[in-house]
Tab-separated table of C-alpha atoms in Angstrom:
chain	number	residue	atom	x	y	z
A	1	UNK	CA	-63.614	17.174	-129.034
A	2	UNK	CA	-66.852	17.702	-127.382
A	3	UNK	CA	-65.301	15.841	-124.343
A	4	UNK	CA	-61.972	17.927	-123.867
A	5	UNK	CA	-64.569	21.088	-123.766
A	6	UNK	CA	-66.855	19.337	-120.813
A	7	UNK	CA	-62.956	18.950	-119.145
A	8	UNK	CA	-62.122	22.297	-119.647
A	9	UNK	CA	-64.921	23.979	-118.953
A	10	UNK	CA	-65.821	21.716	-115.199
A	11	UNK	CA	-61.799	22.538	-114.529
A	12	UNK	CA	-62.573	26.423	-114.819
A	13	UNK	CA	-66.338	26.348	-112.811
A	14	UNK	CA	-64.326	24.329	-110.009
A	15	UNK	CA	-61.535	27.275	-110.229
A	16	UNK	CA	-64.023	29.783	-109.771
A	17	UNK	CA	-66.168	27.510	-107.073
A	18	UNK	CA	-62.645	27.566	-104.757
A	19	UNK	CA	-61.894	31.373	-105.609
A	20	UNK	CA	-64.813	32.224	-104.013
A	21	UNK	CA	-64.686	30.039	-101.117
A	22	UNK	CA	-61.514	31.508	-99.961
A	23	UNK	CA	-63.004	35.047	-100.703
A	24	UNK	CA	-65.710	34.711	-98.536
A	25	UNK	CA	-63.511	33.044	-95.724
A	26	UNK	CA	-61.291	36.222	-95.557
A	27	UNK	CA	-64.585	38.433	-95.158
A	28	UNK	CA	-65.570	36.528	-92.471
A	29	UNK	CA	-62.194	37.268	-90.512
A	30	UNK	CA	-62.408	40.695	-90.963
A	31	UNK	CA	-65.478	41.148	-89.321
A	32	UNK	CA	-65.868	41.994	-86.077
A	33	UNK	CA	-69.026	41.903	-83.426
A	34	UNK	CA	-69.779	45.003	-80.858
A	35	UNK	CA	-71.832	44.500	-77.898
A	36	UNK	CA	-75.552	45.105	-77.832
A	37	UNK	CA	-75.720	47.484	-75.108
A	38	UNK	CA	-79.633	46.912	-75.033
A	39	UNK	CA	-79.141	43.243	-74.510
A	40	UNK	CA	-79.417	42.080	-70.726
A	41	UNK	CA	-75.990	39.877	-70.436
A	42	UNK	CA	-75.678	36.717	-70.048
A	43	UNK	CA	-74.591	35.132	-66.932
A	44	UNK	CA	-71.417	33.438	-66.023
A	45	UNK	CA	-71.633	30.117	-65.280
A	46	UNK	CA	-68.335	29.421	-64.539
A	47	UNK	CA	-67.266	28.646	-60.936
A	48	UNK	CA	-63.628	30.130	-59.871
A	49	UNK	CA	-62.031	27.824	-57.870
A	50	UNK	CA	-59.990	29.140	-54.919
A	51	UNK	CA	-56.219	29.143	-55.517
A	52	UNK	CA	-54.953	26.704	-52.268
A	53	UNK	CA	-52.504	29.195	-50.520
A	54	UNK	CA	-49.273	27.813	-50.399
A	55	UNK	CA	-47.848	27.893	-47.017
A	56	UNK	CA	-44.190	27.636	-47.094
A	57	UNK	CA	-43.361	25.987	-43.586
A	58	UNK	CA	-39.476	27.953	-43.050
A	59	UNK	CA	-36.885	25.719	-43.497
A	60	UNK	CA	-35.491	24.148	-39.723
A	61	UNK	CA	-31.715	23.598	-39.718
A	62	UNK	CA	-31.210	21.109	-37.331
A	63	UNK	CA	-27.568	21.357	-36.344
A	64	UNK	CA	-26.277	17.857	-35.351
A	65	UNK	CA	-24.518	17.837	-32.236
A	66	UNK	CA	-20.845	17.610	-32.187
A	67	UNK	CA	-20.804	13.863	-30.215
A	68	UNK	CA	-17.099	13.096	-29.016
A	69	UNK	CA	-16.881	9.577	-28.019
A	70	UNK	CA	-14.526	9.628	-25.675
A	71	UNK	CA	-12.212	6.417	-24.750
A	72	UNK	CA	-13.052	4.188	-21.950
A	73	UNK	CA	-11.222	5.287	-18.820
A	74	UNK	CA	-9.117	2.201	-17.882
A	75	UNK	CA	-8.828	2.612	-13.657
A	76	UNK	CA	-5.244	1.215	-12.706
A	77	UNK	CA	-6.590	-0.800	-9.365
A	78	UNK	CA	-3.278	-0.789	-7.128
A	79	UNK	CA	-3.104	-4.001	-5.209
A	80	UNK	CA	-3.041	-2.846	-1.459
A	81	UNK	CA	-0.183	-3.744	0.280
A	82	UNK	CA	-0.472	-7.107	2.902
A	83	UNK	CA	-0.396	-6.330	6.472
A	84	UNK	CA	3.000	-7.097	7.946
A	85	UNK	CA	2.471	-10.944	9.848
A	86	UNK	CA	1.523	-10.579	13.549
A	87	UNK	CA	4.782	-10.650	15.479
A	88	UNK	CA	5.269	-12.804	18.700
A	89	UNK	CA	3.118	-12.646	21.175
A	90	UNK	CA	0.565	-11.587	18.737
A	91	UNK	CA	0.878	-13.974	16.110
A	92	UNK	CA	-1.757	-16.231	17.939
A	93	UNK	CA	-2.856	-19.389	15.436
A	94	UNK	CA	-5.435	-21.795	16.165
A	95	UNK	CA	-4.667	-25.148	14.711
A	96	UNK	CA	-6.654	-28.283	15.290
A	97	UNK	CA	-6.394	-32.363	13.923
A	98	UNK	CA	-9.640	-34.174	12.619
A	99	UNK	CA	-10.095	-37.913	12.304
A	100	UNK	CA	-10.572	-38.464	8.776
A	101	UNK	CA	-12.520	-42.182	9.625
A	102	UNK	CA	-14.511	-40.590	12.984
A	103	UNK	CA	-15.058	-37.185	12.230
A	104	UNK	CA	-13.695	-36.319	15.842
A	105	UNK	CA	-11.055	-33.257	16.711
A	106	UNK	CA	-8.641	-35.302	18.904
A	107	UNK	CA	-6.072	-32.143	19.299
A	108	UNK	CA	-6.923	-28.750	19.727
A	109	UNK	CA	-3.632	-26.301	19.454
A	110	UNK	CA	-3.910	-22.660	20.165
A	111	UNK	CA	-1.353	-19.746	20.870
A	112	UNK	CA	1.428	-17.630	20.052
A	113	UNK	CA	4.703	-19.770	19.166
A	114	UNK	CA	8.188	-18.260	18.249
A	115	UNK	CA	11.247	-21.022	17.334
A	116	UNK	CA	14.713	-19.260	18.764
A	117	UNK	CA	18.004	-20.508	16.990
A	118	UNK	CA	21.313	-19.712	18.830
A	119	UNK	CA	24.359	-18.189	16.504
A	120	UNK	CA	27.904	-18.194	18.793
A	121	UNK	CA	29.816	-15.501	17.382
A	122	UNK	CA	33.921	-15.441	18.408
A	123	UNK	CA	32.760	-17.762	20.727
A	124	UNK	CA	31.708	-15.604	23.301
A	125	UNK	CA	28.262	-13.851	22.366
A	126	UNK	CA	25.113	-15.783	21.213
A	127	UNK	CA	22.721	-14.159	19.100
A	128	UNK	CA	19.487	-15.646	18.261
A	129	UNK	CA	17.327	-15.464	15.374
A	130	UNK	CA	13.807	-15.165	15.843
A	131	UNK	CA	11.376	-17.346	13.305
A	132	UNK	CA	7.412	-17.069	14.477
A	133	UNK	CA	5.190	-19.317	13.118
A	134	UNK	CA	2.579	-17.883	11.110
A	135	UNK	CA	-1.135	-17.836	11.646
A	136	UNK	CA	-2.106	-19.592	8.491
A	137	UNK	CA	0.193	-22.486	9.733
A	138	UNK	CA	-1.343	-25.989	7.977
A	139	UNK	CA	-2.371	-27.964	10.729
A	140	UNK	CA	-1.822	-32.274	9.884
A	141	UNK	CA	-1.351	-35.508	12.747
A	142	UNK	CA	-2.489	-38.129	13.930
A	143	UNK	CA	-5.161	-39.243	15.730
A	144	UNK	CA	-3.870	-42.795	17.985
A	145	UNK	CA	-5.214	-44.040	21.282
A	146	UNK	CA	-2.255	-43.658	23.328
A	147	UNK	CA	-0.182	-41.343	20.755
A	148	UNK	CA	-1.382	-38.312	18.621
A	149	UNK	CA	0.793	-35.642	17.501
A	150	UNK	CA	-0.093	-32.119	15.477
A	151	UNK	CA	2.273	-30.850	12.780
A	152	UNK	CA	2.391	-26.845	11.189
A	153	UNK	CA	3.468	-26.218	8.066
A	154	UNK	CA	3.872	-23.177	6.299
A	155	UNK	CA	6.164	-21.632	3.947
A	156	UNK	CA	7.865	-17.816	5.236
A	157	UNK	CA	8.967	-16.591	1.289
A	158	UNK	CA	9.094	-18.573	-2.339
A	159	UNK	CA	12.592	-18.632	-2.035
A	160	UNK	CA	12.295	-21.608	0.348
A	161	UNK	CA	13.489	-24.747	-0.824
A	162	UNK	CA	10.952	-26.677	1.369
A	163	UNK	CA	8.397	-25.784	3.878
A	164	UNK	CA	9.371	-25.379	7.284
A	165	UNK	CA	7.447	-27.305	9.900
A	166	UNK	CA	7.143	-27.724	13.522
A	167	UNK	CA	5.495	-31.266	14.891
A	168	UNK	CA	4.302	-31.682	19.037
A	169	UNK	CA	3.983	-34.871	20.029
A	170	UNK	CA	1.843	-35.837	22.934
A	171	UNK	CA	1.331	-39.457	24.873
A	172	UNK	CA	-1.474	-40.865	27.063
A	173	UNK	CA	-0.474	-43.051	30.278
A	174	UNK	CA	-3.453	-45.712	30.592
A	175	UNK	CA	-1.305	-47.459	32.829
A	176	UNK	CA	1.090	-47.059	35.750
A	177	UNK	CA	4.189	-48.042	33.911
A	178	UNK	CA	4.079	-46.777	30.550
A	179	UNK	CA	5.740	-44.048	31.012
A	180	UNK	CA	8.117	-44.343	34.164
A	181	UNK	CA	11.097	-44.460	32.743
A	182	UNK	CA	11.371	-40.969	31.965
A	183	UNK	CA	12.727	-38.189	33.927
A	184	UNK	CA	9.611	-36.865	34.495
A	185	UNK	CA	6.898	-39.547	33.888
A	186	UNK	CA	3.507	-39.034	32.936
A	187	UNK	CA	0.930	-39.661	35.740
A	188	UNK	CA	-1.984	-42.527	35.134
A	189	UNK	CA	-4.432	-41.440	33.395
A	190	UNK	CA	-3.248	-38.313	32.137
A	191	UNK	CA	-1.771	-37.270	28.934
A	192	UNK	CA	0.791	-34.342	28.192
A	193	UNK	CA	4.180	-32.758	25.627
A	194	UNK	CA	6.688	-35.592	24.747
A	195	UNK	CA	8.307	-33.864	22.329
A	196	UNK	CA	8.832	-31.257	19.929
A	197	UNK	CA	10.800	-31.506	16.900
A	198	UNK	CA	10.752	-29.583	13.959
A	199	UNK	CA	12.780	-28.112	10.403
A	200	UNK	CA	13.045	-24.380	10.155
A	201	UNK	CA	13.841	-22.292	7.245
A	202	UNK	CA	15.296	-19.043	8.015
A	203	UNK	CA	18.046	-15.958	7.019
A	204	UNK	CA	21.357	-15.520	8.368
A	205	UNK	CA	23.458	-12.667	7.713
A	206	UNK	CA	21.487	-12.043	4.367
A	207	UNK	CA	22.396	-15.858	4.039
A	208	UNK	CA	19.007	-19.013	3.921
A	209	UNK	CA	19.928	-21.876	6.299
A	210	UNK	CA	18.078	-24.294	7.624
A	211	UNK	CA	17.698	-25.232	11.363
A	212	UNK	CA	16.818	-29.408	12.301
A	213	UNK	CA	16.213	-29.929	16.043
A	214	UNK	CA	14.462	-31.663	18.152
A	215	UNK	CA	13.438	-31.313	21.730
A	216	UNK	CA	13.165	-34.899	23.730
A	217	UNK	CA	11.532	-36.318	26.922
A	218	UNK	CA	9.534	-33.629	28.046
A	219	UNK	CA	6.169	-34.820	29.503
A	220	UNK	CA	5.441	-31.267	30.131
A	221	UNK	CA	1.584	-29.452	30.043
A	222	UNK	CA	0.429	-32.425	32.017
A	223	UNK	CA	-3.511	-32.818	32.466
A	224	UNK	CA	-5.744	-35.236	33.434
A	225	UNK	CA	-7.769	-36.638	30.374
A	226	UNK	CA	-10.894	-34.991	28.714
A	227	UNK	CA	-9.365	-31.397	30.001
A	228	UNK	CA	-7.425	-28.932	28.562
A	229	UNK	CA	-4.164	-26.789	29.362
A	230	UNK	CA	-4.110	-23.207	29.320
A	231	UNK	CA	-1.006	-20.886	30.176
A	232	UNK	CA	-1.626	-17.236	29.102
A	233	UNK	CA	2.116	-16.879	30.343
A	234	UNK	CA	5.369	-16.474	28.635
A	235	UNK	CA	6.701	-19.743	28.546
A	236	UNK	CA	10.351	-21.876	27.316
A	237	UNK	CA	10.897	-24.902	26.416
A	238	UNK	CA	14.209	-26.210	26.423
A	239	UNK	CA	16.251	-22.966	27.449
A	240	UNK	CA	19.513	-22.508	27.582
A	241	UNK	CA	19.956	-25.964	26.087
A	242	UNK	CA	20.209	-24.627	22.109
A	243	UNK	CA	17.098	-24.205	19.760
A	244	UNK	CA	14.293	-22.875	21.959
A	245	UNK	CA	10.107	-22.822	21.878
A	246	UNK	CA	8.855	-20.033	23.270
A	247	UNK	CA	4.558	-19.837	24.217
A	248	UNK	CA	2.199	-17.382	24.621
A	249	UNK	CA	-1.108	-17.355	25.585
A	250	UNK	CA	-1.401	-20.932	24.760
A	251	UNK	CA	-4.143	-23.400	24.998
A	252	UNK	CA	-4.215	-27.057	24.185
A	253	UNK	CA	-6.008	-30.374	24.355
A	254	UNK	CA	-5.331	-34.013	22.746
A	255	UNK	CA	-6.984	-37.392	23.230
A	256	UNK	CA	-10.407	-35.470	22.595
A	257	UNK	CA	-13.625	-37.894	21.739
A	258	UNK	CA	-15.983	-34.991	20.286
A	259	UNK	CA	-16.337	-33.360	17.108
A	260	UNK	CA	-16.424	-29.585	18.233
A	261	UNK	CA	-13.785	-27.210	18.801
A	262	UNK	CA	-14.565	-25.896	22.198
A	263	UNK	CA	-11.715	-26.525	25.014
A	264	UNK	CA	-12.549	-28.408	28.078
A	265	UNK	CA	-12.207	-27.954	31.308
A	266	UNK	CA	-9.058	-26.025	32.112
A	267	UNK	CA	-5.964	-27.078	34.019
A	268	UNK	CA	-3.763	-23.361	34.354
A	269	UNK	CA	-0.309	-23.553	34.360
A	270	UNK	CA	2.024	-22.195	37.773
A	271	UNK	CA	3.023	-19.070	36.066
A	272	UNK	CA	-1.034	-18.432	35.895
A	273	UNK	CA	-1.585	-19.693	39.273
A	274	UNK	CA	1.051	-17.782	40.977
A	275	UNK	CA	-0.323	-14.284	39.034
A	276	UNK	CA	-3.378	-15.542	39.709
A	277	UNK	CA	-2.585	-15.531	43.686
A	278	UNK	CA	-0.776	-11.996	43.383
A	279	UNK	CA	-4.236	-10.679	42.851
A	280	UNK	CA	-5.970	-11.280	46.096
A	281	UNK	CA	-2.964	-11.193	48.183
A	282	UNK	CA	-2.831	-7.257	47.309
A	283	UNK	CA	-5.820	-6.430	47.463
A	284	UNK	CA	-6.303	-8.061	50.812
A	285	UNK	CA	-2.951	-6.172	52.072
A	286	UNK	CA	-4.812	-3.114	51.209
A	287	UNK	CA	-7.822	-3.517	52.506
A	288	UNK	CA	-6.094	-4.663	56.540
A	289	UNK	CA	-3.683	-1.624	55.562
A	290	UNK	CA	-7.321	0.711	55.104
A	291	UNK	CA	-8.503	-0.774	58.461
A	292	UNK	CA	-5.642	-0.284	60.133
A	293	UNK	CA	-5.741	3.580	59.237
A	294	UNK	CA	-9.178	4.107	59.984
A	295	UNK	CA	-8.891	2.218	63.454
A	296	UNK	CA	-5.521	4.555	64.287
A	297	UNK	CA	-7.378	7.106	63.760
A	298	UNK	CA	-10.516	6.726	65.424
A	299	UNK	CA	-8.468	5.491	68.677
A	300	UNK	CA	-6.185	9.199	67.963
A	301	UNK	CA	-9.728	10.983	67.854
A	302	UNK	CA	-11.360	9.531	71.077
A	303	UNK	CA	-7.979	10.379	73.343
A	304	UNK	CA	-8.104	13.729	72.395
A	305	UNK	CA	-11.739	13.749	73.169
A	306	UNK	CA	-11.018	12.098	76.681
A	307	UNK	CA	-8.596	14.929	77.070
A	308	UNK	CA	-10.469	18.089	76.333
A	309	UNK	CA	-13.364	16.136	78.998
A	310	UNK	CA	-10.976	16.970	81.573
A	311	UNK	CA	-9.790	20.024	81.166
A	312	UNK	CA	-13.460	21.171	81.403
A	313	UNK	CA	-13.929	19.424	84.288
């Protein structure tokens, strides 16, 4: 019994402890302290930090350019047109044959050459077609000690079935019969043209044909050996006698024994020799016809002067 009072009576003291705890609490809130104006304050210690100033940089609006790629210009190169071939006497090749074994140029072929082929038409009138050989003629032959020959080739359009060709054929007399049976023999020691003989593709009347010939027993463009022959004049083999040669400005030499390409000596042909002549024959006919003028008149001036001598006598 005297237990459940000790309880009851330390349950009420701690009631009244916490009542008053809470009491005094309250108090404490509601009361508030004034400043002592008498009382010197009390310095701040607190440092104020500067607020950093917040530069705003302005916004750059970079406007991307507008880039076109534009497509490669393709350039449409326009093949320029070949120049025409040089037309006879203009169409001047140079052509030469090399010993494969000796290295030496036995033949030397230059000039202007033009094949003429004869048409009969009703029988009566010849016309004649006209084939010049080409500068960039392919020169072949062969290279003997008594007999060399040069042969062209060349090809005028792809619609040829084969390449035309022309083929000289020169001899050397080393002695005094070799070549005398011939209408016109070769002299000793000199060489010259046997004969030309050649295949020739060509048009006709819008028409290809094909021309073989051959021109025999020559012996023409005679020289003595290690010189060369050189007619600048128009010249014709085998005329009036069916497919014709015609030369121009030509120059030639065979049964060479050097490597180079320069011509020797010349031999000229007549037709050179006689323009050749023309020359000083004029102007000597000019020059006797100049005296003859001045001498007339010196022999008119001194008879007048006789005469007007003796009248003033």
């Amino acid at each position: 019994m005297r237990m459940m009072r000790r309880l009851i009576i330390a349950f009420l003291l701690c009631q009244l402890c916490a009542h008053s705890v809470i009491s005094a609490d309250e108090k404490g809130n509601d009361t508030t302290i004034e400043p002592d104006d008498n009382k010197t304050p009390i310095p701040s210690t607190a440092t104020v930090l500067p607020v950093p100033e917040i530069v705003t940089e302005p916004s750059v609006v970079t406007d991307k350019p507008n880039i076109t790629t534009q497509a490669p210009l393709t350039t449409t190169t326009t093949p320029k047109p070949k120049p025409a071939p040089a037309k006879f006497p203009d169409n001047i090749g140079k052509w030469s044959v090399v010993d494969a074994i000796t290295n030496v140029t036995c033949i030397i072929l230059n000039g202007a050459l033009q094949i003429s082929i004869p048409h009969t038409v009703d029988n009566i009138t010849t016309t004649w077609t006209k084939v010049d050989v080409p500068v960039e003629a392919e020169a072949r032959g062969e290279c003997g000690a008594l007999s060399q020959k040069i042969t062209l080739i060349w090809t005028t359009n792809s619609m040829d079935t084969s390449p035309s060709n022309l083929t000289f054929q020169f001899a050397l007399n080393r002695t005094n019969y070799l070549l005398k049976a011939s209408p016109n023999p070769i002299a000793f020691n000199n060489y010259g043209l046997t004969s030309v003989m050649g295949s020739v593709q060509y048009s006709y009347n819008n028409t290809p044909a094909i021309e073989n010939f051959s021109i025999q027993d020559l012996n023409t463009f005679q020289v003595p050996i290690n010189n060369s022959y050189k007619c600048i004049s128009h010249d014709t083999l085998n005329k009036n006698h069916g497919v014709e040669l015609e030369l121009a400005r030509l120059k030639l030499e065979a049964f060479r024994i050097v490597s180079d390409q320069k011509f020797s000596a010349a031999v000229e042909c007549s037709a050179d020799g006689y323009v050749a002549d023309i020359v000083p024959i004029a102007v000597g006919a000019s020059l006797v016809g100049l005296v003859a003028i001045v001498l007339v008149a010196y022999l008119i001036g001194r008879r007048r002067s006789r005469a007007r001598g003796y009248q003033s006598v």
